[in-house]
Coordinates of C-alpha atoms in Angstrom, one line a residue:
M1 CA -19.6 -0.9 -14.5
T2 CA -17.0 -3.1 -16.2
I3 CA -13.4 -2.3 -17.0
G4 CA -12.1 -3.1 -20.4
G5 CA -8.7 -4.5 -21.2
N6 CA -7.6 -1.0 -22.0
G7 CA -8.6 0.2 -18.5
N8 CA -11.5 2.3 -19.7
A9 CA -14.6 2.1 -17.5
K10 CA -17.9 1.1 -19.2
Q11 CA -21.3 1.1 -17.6
S12 CA -22.9 -2.3 -17.1
S13 CA -26.6 -3.1 -17.4
S14 CA -27.0 -3.0 -13.6
G15 CA -24.9 0.2 -13.5
D16 CA -24.5 0.1 -9.7
E17 CA -21.3 -1.8 -9.0
A18 CA -17.8 -2.3 -10.3
T19 CA -17.0 -5.6 -11.9
A20 CA -13.8 -6.7 -13.6
T21 CA -15.3 -9.2 -16.0
E22 CA -13.8 -7.6 -19.1
G23 CA -10.3 -7.2 -17.8
D24 CA -9.1 -5.2 -14.9
I25 CA -5.4 -4.8 -15.6
F26 CA -4.5 -5.3 -12.0
R27 CA -6.6 -8.4 -11.6
D28 CA -7.0 -10.2 -14.9
Y29 CA -3.6 -9.7 -16.6
P30 CA 0.0 -10.9 -15.8
V31 CA 0.7 -7.6 -14.0
R32 CA -1.3 -9.1 -11.1
Y33 CA 1.7 -11.4 -10.3
L34 CA 3.7 -8.3 -9.2
G35 CA 1.5 -8.3 -6.2
Y36 CA 2.9 -11.7 -5.2
A37 CA 6.6 -10.6 -5.4
N38 CA 6.9 -10.3 -1.6
E39 CA 5.7 -13.9 -1.1
V40 CA 8.4 -15.1 -3.5
G41 CA 10.9 -12.9 -1.6
E42 CA 9.8 -14.4 1.7
A43 CA 10.1 -17.9 0.4
F44 CA 13.7 -17.2 -0.6
R45 CA 14.6 -15.2 2.5
S46 CA 16.9 -17.8 3.9
F47 CA 19.0 -17.8 0.7
V48 CA 19.1 -14.1 -0.4
H49 CA 20.3 -10.9 1.2
V50 CA 17.6 -9.1 3.1
G51 CA 17.8 -6.2 0.6
L52 CA 16.3 -8.5 -2.0
V53 CA 13.5 -9.4 0.3
R54 CA 12.8 -5.7 0.9
L55 CA 13.0 -5.1 -2.9
S56 CA 10.3 -7.7 -3.3
Y57 CA 8.1 -5.8 -0.8
A58 CA 8.8 -2.6 -2.7
V59 CA 7.6 -4.2 -6.0
S60 CA 4.4 -5.5 -4.3
T61 CA 3.8 -2.1 -2.7
C62 CA 4.2 -0.3 -6.0
Y63 CA 1.6 -2.7 -7.5
V64 CA -0.8 -1.9 -4.6
I65 CA -0.3 1.9 -5.1
A66 CA -0.8 1.6 -8.9
D67 CA -4.0 -0.4 -8.5
A68 CA -5.3 2.2 -6.0
A69 CA -4.6 5.0 -8.4
H70 CA -6.3 3.0 -11.2
K71 CA -9.4 2.5 -9.1
G72 CA -9.3 6.3 -8.3
Q73 CA -9.2 7.0 -12.0
I74 CA -12.2 4.7 -12.6
A75 CA -14.2 6.4 -9.8
N76 CA -13.2 9.8 -11.3
K77 CA -14.7 8.8 -14.7
K78 CA -17.7 7.0 -13.3
F79 CA -18.7 9.9 -10.9
S80 CA -17.4 12.8 -12.9
T81 CA -20.5 14.9 -12.3
H82 CA -21.4 13.6 -8.8
P83 CA -21.5 16.2 -6.1
E84 CA -19.5 14.0 -3.8
K85 CA -16.9 13.0 -6.5
T86 CA -13.9 13.8 -4.3
S87 CA -15.1 11.8 -1.4
I88 CA -16.0 8.8 -3.7
I89 CA -12.6 8.9 -5.3
A90 CA -10.9 9.1 -1.9
Q91 CA -13.0 6.2 -0.6
S92 CA -12.2 4.1 -3.7
V93 CA -8.5 4.7 -3.3
A94 CA -8.5 4.0 0.4
D95 CA -10.6 0.8 -0.1
T96 CA -8.1 -0.5 -2.7
L97 CA -5.1 0.5 -0.6
L98 CA -6.4 -1.3 2.4
W99 CA -7.7 -4.3 0.6
Q100 CA -4.6 -4.8 -1.5
G101 CA -2.3 -3.9 1.4
L102 CA -3.8 -6.7 3.5
A103 CA -4.6 -9.3 0.8
S104 CA -1.5 -8.8 -1.4
V105 CA 1.3 -7.7 1.0
I106 CA 0.8 -8.0 4.7
I107 CA -1.1 -11.2 5.3
P108 CA 0.5 -13.3 2.5
G109 CA 4.0 -12.1 3.3
F110 CA 3.5 -13.0 7.0
T111 CA 2.0 -16.3 6.1
I112 CA 4.8 -17.4 3.8
N113 CA 7.4 -16.1 6.2
R114 CA 5.9 -18.3 9.0
I115 CA 5.4 -21.3 6.7
C116 CA 9.1 -21.2 5.8
W117 CA 10.3 -20.5 9.3
I118 CA 8.3 -23.4 10.8
S119 CA 9.3 -25.7 8.0
T120 CA 13.0 -24.9 8.5
R121 CA 12.8 -25.4 12.2
L122 CA 11.0 -28.8 11.9
L123 CA 13.1 -30.1 9.0
S124 CA 16.5 -28.9 10.5
K125 CA 15.9 -31.5 13.3
R126 CA 16.1 -34.3 10.7
M127 CA 18.5 -32.9 8.1
S128 CA 21.2 -30.3 7.5
L129 CA 20.3 -26.7 7.8
N130 CA 21.0 -26.0 4.1
S131 CA 18.8 -28.9 3.1
S132 CA 16.0 -27.8 5.4
K133 CA 16.2 -24.2 4.0
G134 CA 16.0 -25.5 0.4
I135 CA 13.0 -27.7 1.2
S136 CA 11.4 -24.9 3.2
T137 CA 11.8 -22.5 0.3
A138 CA 10.1 -25.0 -2.0
I139 CA 7.3 -25.5 0.5
G140 CA 6.9 -21.7 0.7
L141 CA 6.7 -21.3 -3.1
A142 CA 4.3 -24.2 -3.3
A143 CA 2.0 -22.7 -0.7
I144 CA 1.5 -19.4 -2.5
P145 CA -1.3 -20.6 -4.9
F146 CA -3.1 -22.3 -1.9
I147 CA -3.1 -19.2 0.4
I148 CA -4.4 -16.7 -2.1
R149 CA -8.2 -17.5 -2.2
P150 CA -8.6 -18.0 1.6
I151 CA -6.7 -14.7 2.2
D152 CA -8.8 -12.9 -0.4
T153 CA -12.0 -14.2 1.0
S154 CA -11.0 -13.4 4.5
V155 CA -10.0 -9.8 3.6
D156 CA -13.3 -9.5 1.6
M157 CA -15.3 -10.5 4.7
L158 CA -13.2 -8.1 6.9
M159 CA -13.7 -5.2 4.5
E160 CA -17.4 -5.9 4.1
T161 CA -18.0 -5.9 7.9
T162 CA -15.7 -3.0 8.8
F163 CA -14.4 -0.4 6.3
R164 CA -17.1 -0.7 3.7
Q165 CA -19.9 -0.7 6.3
F166 CA -18.4 2.4 7.9
F167 CA -18.6 4.2 4.6
G168 CA -21.9 2.5 3.6
N169 CA -20.3 0.7 0.7
G170 CA -20.6 -2.9 1.7
T171 CA -22.8 -5.3 -0.1
H172 CA -25.3 -4.8 2.7
G173 CA -24.7 -1.1 2.9
A174 CA -26.8 1.7 1.5
S175 CA -24.5 2.6 -1.4
K176 CA -22.1 0.8 -3.7
R177 CA -20.5 4.0 -5.1
V178 CA -16.9 3.0 -4.3
V179 CA -15.0 1.4 -7.0
H180 CA -13.2 -1.7 -5.7
H181 CA -12.3 -5.2 -6.7
N182 CA -15.2 -7.7 -7.3
R183 CA -14.0 -11.0 -5.8
D184 CA -16.9 -13.2 -6.9
D185 CA -14.6 -15.5 -8.9

């Protein structure tokens, strides 16, 4: 199944797995960057009120929830006549919530937070605190593109060996019914 730019599900020639080659709005379009809002918030944590950092997490969380709802809609269309439709939709939504929660919010937010915290501590030994905070913010922002693929790959491996195996939806499982992101890019 492929997902067109308009979000409509289309059956692929293989017909057994979800791919996003034609444009998953939550993966292939600029809306994807909303998932990175919390990393930007964490990078600026030392300069902005904590409320703005929390707002950045709210934006990322809304992105995760919207993506999960979207994957549920796709599963609903793809399996509209399947006897286990409700279960498949629930598994698709849960899979996306867990994957996106880990890969877009929890792990990257923690990673950027620690990169900035460590940078500030190390740099403040050699320069003023304000200078070290500014450089640490730049380091945190610069780190974002470099942490995405390793985190995505790690969460993929975690999901394939735990959650998706439990529900029989992993690449090595008996079924690939659950609609989820295809991270073969």
